[in-house]
Amino acid sequence: MAASVLMRSVARRSFEKAVHLNAVTPVTSVASRSFATYYTPAHEYCKVDGKIATVGITDFAQSALGEIVYVDLPDVDDEFDKGDAFGSVESVKAASDVFAPVSGTVVEANDKLEGSPEIVNTSAESDAWFVKMEISDESELEDLMSAKEYEAHCAAQ
């Protein structure tokens, strides 16, 4: 009986300590920016992982464009300011520039799109990313939309 009471007492204290530690552990804004996705009014997305932004067009954009037939991408080490056109996407219906959601330097371009631009139609926000950029000014992320804000933006169009 005494052993049972002792075990419950230890378990309760351990639980209370864990709850207390979780309650006072702050979440910093930098941590919340890691692994976050942002959107532009022009329908680009920006998936942030630390200082690297994976950029492409949204599913909404590819749907509006229709069958994608060509994607033009920049070279690695090209630098862009927020809002600069860094590439273009062409469909059977139209052609559209793609704009940098943040300032930065291209560290990788998705070579798969060169030979298979149609994957933008099936995997716009995953496998069909356009470029990965090293972000030069993280404060620019504050001007972008959250997923919820972007959803409302699309519903209004």
Short mmCIF file of N, CA and C in Angstrom, two decimals:
data_model
loop_
_atom_site.label_atom_id
_atom_site.label_comp_id
_atom_site.label_asym_id
_atom_site.label_seq_id
_atom_site.Cartn_x
_atom_site.Cartn_y
_atom_site.Cartn_z
N MET A 1 0.82 -1.19 0.00
CA MET A 1 0.00 0.00 0.00
C MET A 1 0.87 1.25 0.00
N ALA A 2 1.90 1.28 0.85
CA ALA A 2 2.78 2.44 0.94
C ALA A 2 3.51 2.66 -0.39
N ALA A 3 3.89 1.58 -1.04
CA ALA A 3 4.58 1.69 -2.32
C ALA A 3 3.66 2.31 -3.37
N SER A 4 2.38 1.95 -3.35
CA SER A 4 1.40 2.49 -4.29
C SER A 4 1.22 3.99 -4.09
N VAL A 5 1.12 4.43 -2.85
CA VAL A 5 0.97 5.85 -2.54
C VAL A 5 2.21 6.61 -2.99
N LEU A 6 3.38 6.05 -2.75
CA LEU A 6 4.64 6.68 -3.13
C LEU A 6 4.71 6.82 -4.66
N MET A 7 4.34 5.78 -5.40
CA MET A 7 4.39 5.82 -6.86
C MET A 7 3.43 6.89 -7.41
N ARG A 8 2.22 6.98 -6.84
CA ARG A 8 1.27 8.00 -7.29
C ARG A 8 1.80 9.40 -7.00
N SER A 9 2.44 9.57 -5.86
CA SER A 9 2.99 10.86 -5.48
C SER A 9 4.10 11.28 -6.46
N VAL A 10 4.98 10.37 -6.78
CA VAL A 10 6.06 10.65 -7.72
C VAL A 10 5.49 10.95 -9.10
N ALA A 11 4.52 10.16 -9.55
CA ALA A 11 3.91 10.36 -10.85
C ALA A 11 3.22 11.72 -10.92
N ARG A 12 2.51 12.11 -9.86
CA ARG A 12 1.81 13.40 -9.84
C ARG A 12 2.82 14.54 -9.92
N ARG A 13 3.90 14.46 -9.15
CA ARG A 13 4.92 15.52 -9.17
C ARG A 13 5.57 15.61 -10.55
N SER A 14 5.86 14.48 -11.15
CA SER A 14 6.46 14.48 -12.49
C SER A 14 5.52 15.12 -13.50
N PHE A 15 4.25 14.78 -13.41
CA PHE A 15 3.25 15.35 -14.31
C PHE A 15 3.15 16.86 -14.10
N GLU A 16 3.06 17.30 -12.84
CA GLU A 16 2.95 18.72 -12.55
C GLU A 16 4.17 19.49 -13.04
N LYS A 17 5.34 18.90 -12.89
CA LYS A 17 6.57 19.54 -13.35
C LYS A 17 6.57 19.65 -14.87
N ALA A 18 6.15 18.61 -15.56
CA ALA A 18 6.09 18.64 -17.02
C ALA A 18 5.10 19.68 -17.51
N VAL A 19 3.94 19.77 -16.90
CA VAL A 19 2.94 20.77 -17.27
C VAL A 19 3.49 22.16 -17.05
N HIS A 20 4.15 22.37 -15.90
CA HIS A 20 4.71 23.67 -15.60
C HIS A 20 5.79 24.05 -16.63
N LEU A 21 6.67 23.14 -16.98
CA LEU A 21 7.71 23.43 -17.95
C LEU A 21 7.13 23.78 -19.31
N ASN A 22 6.10 23.04 -19.73
CA ASN A 22 5.47 23.32 -21.02
C ASN A 22 4.75 24.66 -21.01
N ALA A 23 4.19 25.03 -19.88
CA ALA A 23 3.44 26.28 -19.79
C ALA A 23 4.35 27.50 -19.85
N VAL A 24 5.57 27.39 -19.39
CA VAL A 24 6.44 28.56 -19.35
C VAL A 24 7.48 28.56 -20.47
N THR A 25 7.49 27.58 -21.34
CA THR A 25 8.43 27.56 -22.44
C THR A 25 7.92 28.47 -23.54
N PRO A 26 8.60 29.58 -23.81
CA PRO A 26 8.10 30.51 -24.83
C PRO A 26 8.37 30.00 -26.24
N VAL A 27 7.53 30.42 -27.16
CA VAL A 27 7.75 30.13 -28.57
C VAL A 27 8.15 31.45 -29.20
N THR A 28 9.34 31.49 -29.75
CA THR A 28 9.83 32.74 -30.32
C THR A 28 9.30 32.92 -31.73
N SER A 29 9.33 34.17 -32.19
CA SER A 29 8.84 34.45 -33.53
C SER A 29 9.72 33.80 -34.58
N VAL A 30 11.01 33.67 -34.34
CA VAL A 30 11.90 33.00 -35.29
C VAL A 30 11.50 31.54 -35.42
N ALA A 31 11.22 30.88 -34.29
CA ALA A 31 10.82 29.48 -34.34
C ALA A 31 9.50 29.33 -35.07
N SER A 32 8.59 30.26 -34.90
CA SER A 32 7.30 30.14 -35.56
C SER A 32 7.42 30.40 -37.05
N ARG A 33 8.47 31.13 -37.46
CA ARG A 33 8.68 31.36 -38.89
C ARG A 33 9.29 30.15 -39.57
N SER A 34 10.05 29.36 -38.84
CA SER A 34 10.60 28.15 -39.43
C SER A 34 9.45 27.20 -39.73
N PHE A 35 9.53 26.60 -40.87
CA PHE A 35 8.51 25.64 -41.29
C PHE A 35 7.13 26.28 -41.46
N ALA A 36 7.07 27.55 -41.88
CA ALA A 36 5.80 28.23 -42.12
C ALA A 36 5.65 28.48 -43.62
N THR A 37 4.40 28.57 -44.07
CA THR A 37 4.13 28.87 -45.47
C THR A 37 3.40 30.20 -45.55
N TYR A 38 3.85 31.03 -46.49
CA TYR A 38 3.27 32.35 -46.72
C TYR A 38 2.85 32.45 -48.17
N TYR A 39 1.97 33.44 -48.47
CA TYR A 39 1.41 33.59 -49.80
C TYR A 39 1.40 35.05 -50.21
N THR A 40 1.46 35.28 -51.55
CA THR A 40 1.36 36.63 -52.09
C THR A 40 0.00 36.81 -52.75
N PRO A 41 -0.42 38.05 -52.94
CA PRO A 41 -1.67 38.28 -53.67
C PRO A 41 -1.60 37.81 -55.13
N ALA A 42 -0.38 37.70 -55.67
CA ALA A 42 -0.18 37.25 -57.05
C ALA A 42 -0.10 35.73 -57.17
N HIS A 43 -0.38 35.03 -56.06
CA HIS A 43 -0.50 33.56 -56.03
C HIS A 43 0.82 32.81 -56.08
N GLU A 44 1.86 33.38 -55.46
CA GLU A 44 3.08 32.63 -55.22
C GLU A 44 3.05 32.17 -53.77
N TYR A 45 3.68 31.03 -53.50
CA TYR A 45 3.83 30.60 -52.12
C TYR A 45 5.30 30.64 -51.75
N CYS A 46 5.53 30.67 -50.45
CA CYS A 46 6.88 30.78 -49.91
C CYS A 46 6.92 29.91 -48.66
N LYS A 47 7.50 28.71 -48.78
CA LYS A 47 7.61 27.80 -47.63
C LYS A 47 8.97 28.05 -46.98
N VAL A 48 8.94 28.52 -45.75
CA VAL A 48 10.16 28.93 -45.07
C VAL A 48 10.64 27.84 -44.13
N ASP A 49 11.92 27.52 -44.28
CA ASP A 49 12.59 26.58 -43.39
C ASP A 49 13.91 27.24 -43.00
N GLY A 50 13.92 27.90 -41.85
CA GLY A 50 15.09 28.66 -41.42
C GLY A 50 15.26 29.87 -42.31
N LYS A 51 16.40 29.98 -43.00
CA LYS A 51 16.68 31.11 -43.90
C LYS A 51 16.38 30.76 -45.36
N ILE A 52 15.86 29.56 -45.62
CA ILE A 52 15.59 29.13 -46.99
C ILE A 52 14.09 29.17 -47.27
N ALA A 53 13.74 29.82 -48.38
CA ALA A 53 12.35 29.90 -48.83
C ALA A 53 12.21 29.06 -50.10
N THR A 54 11.30 28.11 -50.08
CA THR A 54 10.97 27.35 -51.28
C THR A 54 9.79 28.07 -51.92
N VAL A 55 9.96 28.48 -53.18
CA VAL A 55 9.00 29.36 -53.84
C VAL A 55 8.42 28.69 -55.08
N GLY A 56 7.13 28.90 -55.30
CA GLY A 56 6.47 28.40 -56.49
C GLY A 56 5.13 29.07 -56.64
N ILE A 57 4.32 28.58 -57.59
CA ILE A 57 2.98 29.12 -57.73
C ILE A 57 2.00 28.21 -57.00
N THR A 58 0.90 28.78 -56.57
CA THR A 58 -0.08 28.03 -55.79
C THR A 58 -0.96 27.16 -56.70
N ASP A 59 -1.69 26.28 -56.05
CA ASP A 59 -2.64 25.45 -56.77
C ASP A 59 -3.70 26.32 -57.44
N PHE A 60 -4.10 27.40 -56.78
CA PHE A 60 -5.07 28.34 -57.36
C PHE A 60 -4.54 28.90 -58.68
N ALA A 61 -3.26 29.29 -58.69
CA ALA A 61 -2.65 29.87 -59.90
C ALA A 61 -2.57 28.86 -61.03
N GLN A 62 -2.11 27.64 -60.73
CA GLN A 62 -1.99 26.65 -61.80
C GLN A 62 -3.36 26.29 -62.36
N SER A 63 -4.37 26.28 -61.51
CA SER A 63 -5.73 25.99 -61.96
C SER A 63 -6.23 27.07 -62.91
N ALA A 64 -5.93 28.33 -62.59
CA ALA A 64 -6.35 29.45 -63.43
C ALA A 64 -5.60 29.45 -64.77
N LEU A 65 -4.34 29.05 -64.74
CA LEU A 65 -3.54 29.03 -65.97
C LEU A 65 -3.92 27.88 -66.90
N GLY A 66 -4.32 26.77 -66.36
CA GLY A 66 -4.63 25.60 -67.18
C GLY A 66 -3.39 24.77 -67.41
N GLU A 67 -3.35 24.04 -68.50
CA GLU A 67 -2.27 23.10 -68.79
C GLU A 67 -0.93 23.83 -68.97
N ILE A 68 0.00 23.60 -68.04
CA ILE A 68 1.31 24.24 -68.07
C ILE A 68 2.19 23.53 -69.11
N VAL A 69 2.81 24.34 -70.00
CA VAL A 69 3.65 23.76 -71.06
C VAL A 69 5.11 24.20 -70.98
N TYR A 70 5.40 25.25 -70.20
CA TYR A 70 6.78 25.73 -70.11
C TYR A 70 6.98 26.52 -68.82
N VAL A 71 8.14 26.34 -68.20
CA VAL A 71 8.52 27.10 -67.01
C VAL A 71 9.93 27.63 -67.23
N ASP A 72 10.11 28.93 -67.06
CA ASP A 72 11.42 29.58 -67.18
C ASP A 72 11.91 29.92 -65.78
N LEU A 73 13.09 29.42 -65.43
CA LEU A 73 13.63 29.61 -64.08
C LEU A 73 14.96 30.35 -64.13
N PRO A 74 15.31 31.04 -63.05
CA PRO A 74 16.60 31.74 -62.98
C PRO A 74 17.74 30.77 -62.69
N ASP A 75 18.94 31.30 -62.73
CA ASP A 75 20.13 30.52 -62.42
C ASP A 75 20.45 30.59 -60.93
N VAL A 76 21.13 29.58 -60.43
CA VAL A 76 21.64 29.60 -59.07
C VAL A 76 22.57 30.81 -58.93
N ASP A 77 22.51 31.45 -57.79
CA ASP A 77 23.27 32.65 -57.44
C ASP A 77 22.67 33.94 -57.97
N ASP A 78 21.58 33.88 -58.76
CA ASP A 78 20.89 35.11 -59.15
C ASP A 78 20.25 35.72 -57.91
N GLU A 79 20.27 37.05 -57.82
CA GLU A 79 19.70 37.76 -56.67
C GLU A 79 18.47 38.53 -57.12
N PHE A 80 17.46 38.54 -56.25
CA PHE A 80 16.22 39.23 -56.56
C PHE A 80 15.74 40.02 -55.34
N ASP A 81 15.13 41.16 -55.62
CA ASP A 81 14.46 41.91 -54.57
C ASP A 81 13.01 41.45 -54.52
N LYS A 82 12.40 41.65 -53.38
CA LYS A 82 10.98 41.30 -53.22
C LYS A 82 10.18 42.00 -54.33
N GLY A 83 9.35 41.22 -55.02
CA GLY A 83 8.50 41.76 -56.08
C GLY A 83 9.10 41.69 -57.47
N ASP A 84 10.39 41.36 -57.58
CA ASP A 84 11.02 41.20 -58.90
C ASP A 84 10.50 39.95 -59.59
N ALA A 85 10.32 40.01 -60.90
CA ALA A 85 9.99 38.82 -61.67
C ALA A 85 11.26 37.97 -61.76
N PHE A 86 11.17 36.72 -61.35
CA PHE A 86 12.35 35.85 -61.40
C PHE A 86 12.20 34.73 -62.42
N GLY A 87 11.04 34.60 -63.01
CA GLY A 87 10.80 33.56 -63.99
C GLY A 87 9.43 33.74 -64.60
N SER A 88 9.03 32.76 -65.38
CA SER A 88 7.70 32.81 -65.98
C SER A 88 7.16 31.40 -66.14
N VAL A 89 5.86 31.35 -66.29
CA VAL A 89 5.19 30.08 -66.51
C VAL A 89 4.22 30.28 -67.68
N GLU A 90 4.23 29.32 -68.60
CA GLU A 90 3.36 29.42 -69.77
C GLU A 90 2.43 28.22 -69.82
N SER A 91 1.20 28.51 -70.20
CA SER A 91 0.20 27.45 -70.36
C SER A 91 -0.39 27.55 -71.75
N VAL A 92 -1.29 26.65 -72.06
CA VAL A 92 -1.96 26.72 -73.37
C VAL A 92 -2.87 27.94 -73.43
N LYS A 93 -3.23 28.52 -72.27
CA LYS A 93 -4.11 29.69 -72.22
C LYS A 93 -3.38 31.02 -72.11
N ALA A 94 -2.26 31.05 -71.37
CA ALA A 94 -1.63 32.34 -71.07
C ALA A 94 -0.19 32.14 -70.60
N ALA A 95 0.50 33.26 -70.48
CA ALA A 95 1.84 33.27 -69.89
C ALA A 95 1.80 34.26 -68.73
N SER A 96 2.58 33.97 -67.69
CA SER A 96 2.57 34.83 -66.52
C SER A 96 3.96 34.87 -65.89
N ASP A 97 4.35 36.07 -65.45
CA ASP A 97 5.59 36.19 -64.70
C ASP A 97 5.39 35.61 -63.30
N VAL A 98 6.48 35.17 -62.70
CA VAL A 98 6.47 34.69 -61.32
C VAL A 98 7.38 35.64 -60.53
N PHE A 99 6.86 36.12 -59.40
CA PHE A 99 7.53 37.17 -58.64
C PHE A 99 8.11 36.64 -57.33
N ALA A 100 9.24 37.22 -56.94
CA ALA A 100 9.88 36.84 -55.68
C ALA A 100 9.07 37.38 -54.51
N PRO A 101 8.61 36.51 -53.63
CA PRO A 101 7.84 36.97 -52.47
C PRO A 101 8.71 37.65 -51.42
N VAL A 102 10.01 37.36 -51.45
CA VAL A 102 10.98 37.97 -50.54
C VAL A 102 12.27 38.23 -51.31
N SER A 103 13.11 39.08 -50.77
CA SER A 103 14.42 39.31 -51.36
C SER A 103 15.35 38.17 -51.00
N GLY A 104 16.24 37.83 -51.94
CA GLY A 104 17.19 36.78 -51.63
C GLY A 104 17.97 36.31 -52.83
N THR A 105 18.77 35.28 -52.59
CA THR A 105 19.63 34.68 -53.60
C THR A 105 19.17 33.26 -53.90
N VAL A 106 19.07 32.94 -55.16
CA VAL A 106 18.67 31.59 -55.57
C VAL A 106 19.78 30.61 -55.21
N VAL A 107 19.42 29.60 -54.43
CA VAL A 107 20.40 28.58 -54.06
C VAL A 107 20.14 27.26 -54.79
N GLU A 108 18.93 27.14 -55.37
CA GLU A 108 18.60 25.93 -56.12
C GLU A 108 17.40 26.22 -57.01
N ALA A 109 17.42 25.67 -58.22
CA ALA A 109 16.29 25.75 -59.13
C ALA A 109 15.81 24.32 -59.39
N ASN A 110 14.51 24.16 -59.56
CA ASN A 110 13.93 22.83 -59.74
C ASN A 110 14.09 22.38 -61.19
N ASP A 111 15.16 21.66 -61.46
CA ASP A 111 15.47 21.21 -62.81
C ASP A 111 14.42 20.26 -63.39
N LYS A 112 13.64 19.62 -62.52
CA LYS A 112 12.59 18.70 -63.01
C LYS A 112 11.58 19.43 -63.88
N LEU A 113 11.39 20.72 -63.63
CA LEU A 113 10.38 21.47 -64.38
C LEU A 113 10.79 21.73 -65.83
N GLU A 114 12.09 21.71 -66.08
CA GLU A 114 12.58 21.95 -67.45
C GLU A 114 12.05 20.89 -68.41
N GLY A 115 12.12 19.65 -68.02
CA GLY A 115 11.66 18.56 -68.89
C GLY A 115 10.22 18.14 -68.67
N SER A 116 9.66 18.52 -67.52
CA SER A 116 8.28 18.11 -67.18
C SER A 116 7.51 19.25 -66.53
N PRO A 117 7.24 20.31 -67.27
CA PRO A 117 6.53 21.45 -66.67
C PRO A 117 5.11 21.10 -66.22
N GLU A 118 4.56 20.03 -66.77
CA GLU A 118 3.18 19.64 -66.43
C GLU A 118 3.03 19.21 -64.98
N ILE A 119 4.13 18.92 -64.28
CA ILE A 119 3.99 18.53 -62.87
C ILE A 119 3.49 19.70 -62.02
N VAL A 120 3.58 20.93 -62.55
CA VAL A 120 3.01 22.07 -61.84
C VAL A 120 1.50 21.88 -61.70
N ASN A 121 0.87 21.27 -62.71
CA ASN A 121 -0.58 21.04 -62.65
C ASN A 121 -0.99 19.98 -61.63
N THR A 122 -0.11 19.07 -61.31
CA THR A 122 -0.47 18.00 -60.38
C THR A 122 0.11 18.16 -58.99
N SER A 123 1.21 18.93 -58.88
CA SER A 123 1.90 19.07 -57.58
C SER A 123 2.42 20.49 -57.37
N ALA A 124 1.58 21.48 -57.62
CA ALA A 124 2.02 22.88 -57.60
C ALA A 124 2.72 23.26 -56.30
N GLU A 125 2.17 22.83 -55.18
CA GLU A 125 2.71 23.28 -53.90
C GLU A 125 3.57 22.23 -53.19
N SER A 126 4.04 21.25 -53.96
CA SER A 126 4.95 20.27 -53.36
C SER A 126 6.12 20.01 -54.32
N ASP A 127 6.02 19.03 -55.18
CA ASP A 127 7.13 18.64 -56.06
C ASP A 127 7.47 19.69 -57.12
N ALA A 128 6.54 20.57 -57.43
CA ALA A 128 6.73 21.52 -58.54
C ALA A 128 7.17 22.91 -58.07
N TRP A 129 7.91 22.96 -56.96
CA TRP A 129 8.46 24.25 -56.53
C TRP A 129 9.38 24.77 -57.63
N PHE A 130 9.54 26.08 -57.68
CA PHE A 130 10.36 26.69 -58.74
C PHE A 130 11.80 26.89 -58.30
N VAL A 131 11.99 27.60 -57.19
CA VAL A 131 13.34 27.90 -56.70
C VAL A 131 13.39 27.81 -55.18
N LYS A 132 14.60 27.66 -54.69
CA LYS A 132 14.87 27.81 -53.26
C LYS A 132 15.78 29.02 -53.14
N MET A 133 15.39 29.93 -52.26
CA MET A 133 16.13 31.18 -52.09
C MET A 133 16.61 31.33 -50.65
N GLU A 134 17.80 31.85 -50.49
CA GLU A 134 18.26 32.25 -49.17
C GLU A 134 17.70 33.65 -48.92
N ILE A 135 16.88 33.77 -47.88
CA ILE A 135 16.20 35.03 -47.59
C ILE A 135 17.21 36.05 -47.06
N SER A 136 17.20 37.25 -47.64
CA SER A 136 18.13 38.27 -47.18
C SER A 136 17.49 39.23 -46.18
N ASP A 137 16.16 39.31 -46.14
CA ASP A 137 15.47 40.20 -45.21
C ASP A 137 14.22 39.51 -44.67
N GLU A 138 14.36 38.86 -43.52
CA GLU A 138 13.25 38.08 -42.96
C GLU A 138 12.06 38.95 -42.58
N SER A 139 12.26 40.24 -42.37
CA SER A 139 11.13 41.11 -42.01
C SER A 139 10.11 41.21 -43.14
N GLU A 140 10.52 40.91 -44.38
CA GLU A 140 9.59 40.94 -45.51
C GLU A 140 8.50 39.88 -45.40
N LEU A 141 8.74 38.84 -44.62
CA LEU A 141 7.73 37.80 -44.43
C LEU A 141 6.47 38.36 -43.77
N GLU A 142 6.63 39.42 -43.00
CA GLU A 142 5.50 40.03 -42.29
C GLU A 142 4.47 40.62 -43.25
N ASP A 143 4.89 40.94 -44.48
CA ASP A 143 3.99 41.51 -45.48
C ASP A 143 3.19 40.46 -46.24
N LEU A 144 3.54 39.19 -46.06
CA LEU A 144 2.88 38.11 -46.80
C LEU A 144 1.66 37.59 -46.04
N MET A 145 0.81 36.86 -46.74
CA MET A 145 -0.42 36.33 -46.15
C MET A 145 -0.19 34.95 -45.53
N SER A 146 -0.93 34.69 -44.47
CA SER A 146 -0.98 33.35 -43.89
C SER A 146 -1.88 32.49 -44.76
N ALA A 147 -1.93 31.20 -44.49
CA ALA A 147 -2.81 30.29 -45.25
C ALA A 147 -4.27 30.72 -45.14
N LYS A 148 -4.67 31.11 -43.95
CA LYS A 148 -6.06 31.52 -43.73
C LYS A 148 -6.37 32.82 -44.50
N GLU A 149 -5.44 33.76 -44.46
CA GLU A 149 -5.63 35.01 -45.20
C GLU A 149 -5.65 34.76 -46.71
N TYR A 150 -4.78 33.87 -47.17
CA TYR A 150 -4.74 33.56 -48.60
C TYR A 150 -6.03 32.88 -49.04
N GLU A 151 -6.54 32.00 -48.23
CA GLU A 151 -7.81 31.33 -48.56
C GLU A 151 -8.93 32.36 -48.74
N ALA A 152 -8.98 33.34 -47.84
CA ALA A 152 -9.99 34.40 -47.95
C ALA A 152 -9.76 35.25 -49.21
N HIS A 153 -8.50 35.51 -49.53
CA HIS A 153 -8.14 36.27 -50.72
C HIS A 153 -8.63 35.55 -51.98
N CYS A 154 -8.43 34.26 -52.05
CA CYS A 154 -8.86 33.48 -53.21
C CYS A 154 -10.39 33.42 -53.31
N ALA A 155 -11.04 33.30 -52.17
CA ALA A 155 -12.51 33.23 -52.16
C ALA A 155 -13.13 34.54 -52.67
N ALA A 156 -12.42 35.64 -52.47
CA ALA A 156 -12.92 36.94 -52.90
C ALA A 156 -12.72 37.17 -54.40
N GLN A 157 -11.93 36.35 -55.04
CA GLN A 157 -11.66 36.55 -56.49
C GLN A 157 -12.64 35.84 -57.36
#
